[in-house]
CSV table of C-alpha atoms in Angstrom, one decimal:
chain,number,residue,atom,x,y,z
J,1,GLY,CA,0.0,0.0,0.0
J,2,ASN,CA,0.9,3.7,-0.1
J,3,SER,CA,2.8,5.3,2.8
J,4,VAL,CA,4.6,8.5,3.6
J,5,THR,CA,7.5,8.8,6.1
J,6,GLN,CA,8.6,12.2,7.3
J,7,MET,CA,11.2,13.3,9.8
J,8,GLU,CA,10.1,13.5,13.4
J,9,GLY,CA,9.8,16.8,15.1
J,10,PRO,CA,9.8,19.1,16.7
J,11,VAL,CA,12.3,21.1,14.7
J,12,THR,CA,13.5,24.3,16.3
J,13,LEU,CA,15.3,26.9,14.3
J,14,SER,CA,16.5,30.4,14.6
J,15,GLU,CA,15.0,33.0,12.3
J,16,GLU,CA,16.7,33.1,8.9
J,17,ALA,CA,18.0,29.6,9.3
J,18,PHE,CA,17.8,27.1,6.4
J,19,LEU,CA,15.0,24.5,6.7
J,20,THR,CA,14.8,21.0,5.4
J,21,ILE,CA,12.0,18.6,6.3
J,22,ASN,CA,12.6,15.2,4.8
J,23,CYS,CA,9.8,13.2,3.3
J,24,THR,CA,10.0,9.8,1.5
J,25,TYR,CA,7.1,7.8,0.1
J,26,THR,CA,6.1,4.3,-1.0
J,27,ALA,CA,3.5,4.1,-3.7
J,28,THR,CA,2.5,2.1,-6.7
J,29,GLY,CA,2.4,3.9,-10.0
J,30,TYR,CA,3.0,7.7,-10.2
J,31,PRO,CA,1.5,9.5,-7.3
J,32,SER,CA,1.1,13.2,-6.9
J,33,LEU,CA,2.9,14.7,-3.9
J,34,PHE,CA,1.9,17.5,-1.6
J,35,TRP,CA,3.0,19.5,1.4
J,36,TYR,CA,0.2,20.8,3.7
J,37,VAL,CA,0.7,23.2,6.5
J,38,GLN,CA,-1.3,23.6,9.7
J,39,TYR,CA,-0.9,26.9,11.5
J,40,PRO,CA,-1.9,27.0,15.2
J,41,GLY,CA,-5.7,26.9,15.5
J,42,GLU,CA,-6.3,26.5,11.8
J,43,GLY,CA,-7.1,23.7,9.4
J,44,LEU,CA,-4.6,22.2,7.0
J,45,GLN,CA,-3.8,24.3,3.9
J,46,LEU,CA,-2.1,23.2,0.7
J,47,LEU,CA,1.4,24.6,0.7
J,48,LEU,CA,2.7,23.2,-2.6
J,49,LYS,CA,2.4,20.2,-4.9
J,50,ALA,CA,4.1,18.3,-7.7
J,51,THR,CA,2.4,15.9,-10.0
J,52,LYS,CA,5.3,14.2,-11.9
J,53,ALA,CA,8.9,13.3,-11.5
J,54,ASP,CA,11.3,16.2,-11.4
J,55,ASP,CA,8.6,18.8,-10.9
J,56,LYS,CA,9.3,21.4,-8.4
J,57,GLY,CA,6.5,22.8,-6.3
J,58,SER,CA,7.0,26.2,-4.7
J,59,ASN,CA,5.1,28.7,-2.6
J,60,LYS,CA,5.8,31.3,0.0
J,61,GLY,CA,9.6,30.7,-0.3
J,62,PHE,CA,9.2,26.9,0.3
J,63,GLU,CA,10.3,24.4,-2.4
J,64,ALA,CA,10.1,20.7,-2.9
J,65,THR,CA,11.2,18.6,-5.8
J,66,TYR,CA,9.6,15.3,-6.8
J,67,ARG,CA,12.5,12.8,-6.9
J,68,LYS,CA,11.3,9.5,-8.3
J,69,GLU,CA,14.7,7.9,-8.1
J,70,THR,CA,14.9,8.4,-4.4
J,71,THR,CA,11.1,8.4,-3.8
J,72,SER,CA,11.5,11.7,-1.9
J,73,PHE,CA,9.8,15.1,-1.7
J,74,HIS,CA,11.9,17.1,0.8
J,75,LEU,CA,10.6,20.5,1.9
J,76,GLU,CA,13.1,23.3,1.9
J,77,LYS,CA,13.2,27.0,2.7
J,78,GLY,CA,16.3,29.2,2.6
J,79,SER,CA,15.4,31.6,5.4
J,80,VAL,CA,12.6,30.8,7.8
J,81,GLN,CA,10.6,33.3,9.7
J,82,VAL,CA,8.8,33.2,13.1
J,83,SER,CA,5.5,33.1,11.1
J,84,ASP,CA,6.5,29.8,9.5
J,85,SER,CA,6.0,28.1,12.9
J,86,ALA,CA,3.4,25.4,12.1
J,87,VAL,CA,3.0,21.7,11.6
J,88,TYR,CA,4.0,20.5,8.1
J,89,PHE,CA,2.5,17.3,6.5
J,90,CYS,CA,3.8,15.5,3.5
J,91,ALA,CA,1.1,13.6,1.6
J,92,LEU,CA,0.5,11.6,-1.6
J,93,SER,CA,-2.4,10.9,-3.8
J,94,PRO,CA,-2.7,8.3,-6.5
J,95,LEU,CA,-4.2,10.7,-8.9
J,96,TRP,CA,-4.4,14.5,-9.2
J,97,GLY,CA,-7.9,15.9,-9.8
J,98,GLY,CA,-9.7,12.7,-9.2
J,99,GLY,CA,-7.4,11.7,-6.4
J,100,ASN,CA,-9.2,12.4,-3.2
J,101,LYS,CA,-7.6,9.8,-1.0
J,102,LEU,CA,-4.6,11.4,0.5
J,103,THR,CA,-2.1,9.4,2.5
J,104,PHE,CA,-0.4,11.6,5.1
J,105,GLY,CA,2.9,11.5,7.0
J,106,THR,CA,2.8,12.0,10.7
J,107,GLY,CA,3.5,15.7,10.5
J,108,THR,CA,6.6,17.7,11.6
J,109,GLN,CA,6.2,20.6,14.0
J,110,LEU,CA,8.4,23.5,13.2
J,111,LYS,CA,9.2,26.2,15.7
J,112,VAL,CA,11.1,29.3,14.6
J,113,GLU,CA,12.6,31.5,17.3
J,114,LEU,CA,14.0,35.0,17.2
Q,1,GLY,CA,-11.2,31.4,-1.1
Q,2,ALA,CA,-13.0,28.2,-0.4
Q,3,VAL,CA,-13.6,27.5,3.2
Q,4,VAL,CA,-14.7,24.4,5.0
Q,5,SER,CA,-16.2,25.0,8.4
Q,6,GLN,CA,-16.3,22.3,11.1
Q,7,HIS,CA,-18.3,22.4,14.3
Q,8,PRO,CA,-17.8,22.1,17.2
Q,9,SER,CA,-14.1,22.7,17.5
Q,10,TRP,CA,-14.0,20.7,20.7
Q,11,VAL,CA,-16.4,18.5,22.6
Q,12,ILE,CA,-16.3,16.5,25.8
Q,13,CYS,CA,-18.9,13.8,26.3
Q,14,LYS,CA,-19.6,11.0,28.7
Q,15,SER,CA,-19.0,7.4,27.8
Q,16,GLY,CA,-22.1,5.8,26.1
Q,17,THR,CA,-23.4,9.1,24.6
Q,18,SER,CA,-23.4,10.1,21.0
Q,19,VAL,CA,-21.7,13.1,19.5
Q,20,LYS,CA,-22.4,14.8,16.2
Q,21,ILE,CA,-19.8,16.7,14.2
Q,22,GLU,CA,-20.8,19.0,11.3
Q,23,CYS,CA,-18.8,19.8,8.2
Q,24,ARG,CA,-19.9,22.6,5.9
Q,25,SER,CA,-18.6,23.9,2.7
Q,26,LEU,CA,-19.2,27.6,2.9
Q,27,ASP,CA,-18.9,28.9,-0.6
Q,28,PHE,CA,-18.9,25.9,-2.8
Q,29,GLN,CA,-20.9,22.8,-3.3
Q,30,ALA,CA,-19.3,19.4,-2.5
Q,31,THR,CA,-20.9,16.2,-3.6
Q,32,THR,CA,-18.1,14.4,-1.8
Q,33,MET,CA,-16.6,15.1,1.6
Q,34,PHE,CA,-13.9,13.2,3.5
Q,35,TRP,CA,-13.6,12.4,7.2
Q,36,TYR,CA,-10.2,11.9,8.8
Q,37,ARG,CA,-9.0,10.9,12.2
Q,38,GLN,CA,-5.8,11.9,13.8
Q,39,PHE,CA,-4.2,10.4,17.0
Q,40,PRO,CA,-1.5,12.3,18.8
Q,41,LYS,CA,1.8,12.2,17.0
Q,42,GLN,CA,0.3,10.1,14.2
Q,43,SER,CA,-0.8,10.9,10.7
Q,44,LEU,CA,-4.3,11.7,9.5
Q,45,MET,CA,-6.1,8.5,8.6
Q,46,LEU,CA,-9.0,8.6,6.1
Q,47,MET,CA,-12.1,7.1,7.8
Q,48,ALA,CA,-14.7,7.5,5.2
Q,49,THR,CA,-15.9,9.3,2.1
Q,50,SER,CA,-19.2,11.0,2.4
Q,51,ASN,CA,-21.4,11.0,-0.7
Q,52,GLU,CA,-24.3,13.4,-1.1
Q,53,GLY,CA,-27.5,11.5,-1.5
Q,54,SER,CA,-26.0,8.1,-1.0
Q,55,LYS,CA,-24.3,5.9,1.5
Q,56,ALA,CA,-20.8,6.7,2.7
Q,57,THR,CA,-17.8,4.6,1.7
Q,58,TYR,CA,-15.9,3.5,4.7
Q,59,GLU,CA,-12.2,2.5,4.8
Q,60,GLN,CA,-11.2,-0.9,5.9
Q,61,GLY,CA,-11.3,-1.3,9.7
Q,62,VAL,CA,-13.7,1.6,10.3
Q,63,GLU,CA,-17.0,0.6,11.9
Q,64,LYS,CA,-19.9,2.1,9.9
Q,65,ASP,CA,-22.3,1.5,12.8
Q,66,LYS,CA,-20.0,3.3,15.1
Q,67,PHE,CA,-19.3,6.3,12.9
Q,68,LEU,CA,-22.5,7.3,11.2
Q,69,ILE,CA,-22.2,9.7,8.2
Q,70,ASN,CA,-25.0,11.7,6.7
Q,71,HIS,CA,-24.5,13.9,3.6
Q,72,ALA,CA,-28.0,15.4,3.2
Q,73,SER,CA,-27.1,18.4,1.2
Q,74,LEU,CA,-24.4,19.6,-1.1
Q,75,THR,CA,-22.9,21.8,1.6
Q,76,LEU,CA,-23.2,19.7,4.8
Q,77,SER,CA,-21.9,16.3,6.0
Q,78,THR,CA,-22.2,15.1,9.5
Q,79,LEU,CA,-20.3,12.5,11.4
Q,80,THR,CA,-22.0,11.0,14.5
Q,81,VAL,CA,-19.9,9.0,16.9
Q,82,THR,CA,-22.4,6.6,18.5
Q,83,SER,CA,-22.1,5.2,22.0
Q,84,ALA,CA,-18.7,6.9,22.4
Q,85,HIS,CA,-16.0,5.3,24.5
Q,86,PRO,CA,-12.7,6.7,25.7
Q,87,GLU,CA,-10.8,5.1,22.9
Q,88,ASP,CA,-12.9,7.2,20.4
Q,89,SER,CA,-11.2,10.3,21.8
Q,90,SER,CA,-9.3,11.8,18.9
Q,91,PHE,CA,-9.1,14.7,16.5
Q,92,TYR,CA,-11.6,14.5,13.7
Q,93,ILE,CA,-11.0,16.5,10.5
Q,94,CYS,CA,-13.2,16.9,7.4
Q,95,SER,CA,-12.3,18.0,3.9
Q,96,ALA,CA,-13.9,18.8,0.6
Q,97,ARG,CA,-13.0,19.9,-2.9
Q,98,ASP,CA,-14.8,22.3,-5.1
Q,99,GLN,CA,-15.4,19.9,-8.0
Q,100,THR,CA,-16.5,22.6,-10.4
Q,101,LEU,CA,-12.9,23.8,-10.5
Q,102,HIS,CA,-10.3,21.9,-12.4
Q,103,ASP,CA,-7.5,20.8,-10.1
Q,104,SER,CA,-9.1,22.3,-7.1
Q,105,PRO,CA,-7.2,21.3,-3.9
Q,106,LEU,CA,-8.7,19.7,-0.9
Q,107,HIS,CA,-9.9,22.2,1.7
Q,108,PHE,CA,-9.8,21.2,5.3
Q,109,GLY,CA,-11.8,22.1,8.3
Q,110,ASN,CA,-10.1,23.2,11.5
Q,111,GLY,CA,-10.9,19.9,13.1
Q,112,THR,CA,-12.9,18.7,16.2
Q,113,ARG,CA,-11.2,17.4,19.3
Q,114,LEU,CA,-13.4,14.8,20.9
Q,115,THR,CA,-12.7,13.8,24.5
Q,116,VAL,CA,-14.8,10.9,25.9
Q,117,THR,CA,-14.7,10.6,29.7
């Protein structure tokens, strides 16, 4: 079956530090890959996505590249801010558009300090 | 943007009672909504797919008689936890997609924390 593994948190960084949150997946076929973010007290929001190998998703300074050879979709940001403090979820879906069944990782809590 | 509203945000109930959780799509219609459950430090697990006007589709291992789902309109799905027990304590999250838009992402509610005493 499909599965997503992401690094355990919490991750604590100083403002302007470089961020990497690792995510690897197991899936049959060619899934679409996502990063969702959950800010305190809010619901999950789509942060970025990639639908095929070598695609790079990007949003709000965050990036992730779909690496089929390593089955990875690591999330990166060059300079984090306090406002980036949230829980980040890596997820996959067998199909984009018609793919409603998301498989999530366990989430990684990020805390950014001044 | 599209918003999914979930109510209540938290609820405490006694063992043996039933609890209803509502999920509404506020500015779009959703023929399908999804219910997830999240345990502490674990990932969201899809429980069931709620289908407007027809029976919900449950994932393997989810008791349909325990978790009753009703999707009576294009903007409302409800999840009722029947005869709740402490092991049902969890974080329940719903989501929906605006299916009139191509490649619309899933929108999530803020979740409902259920505590059964």
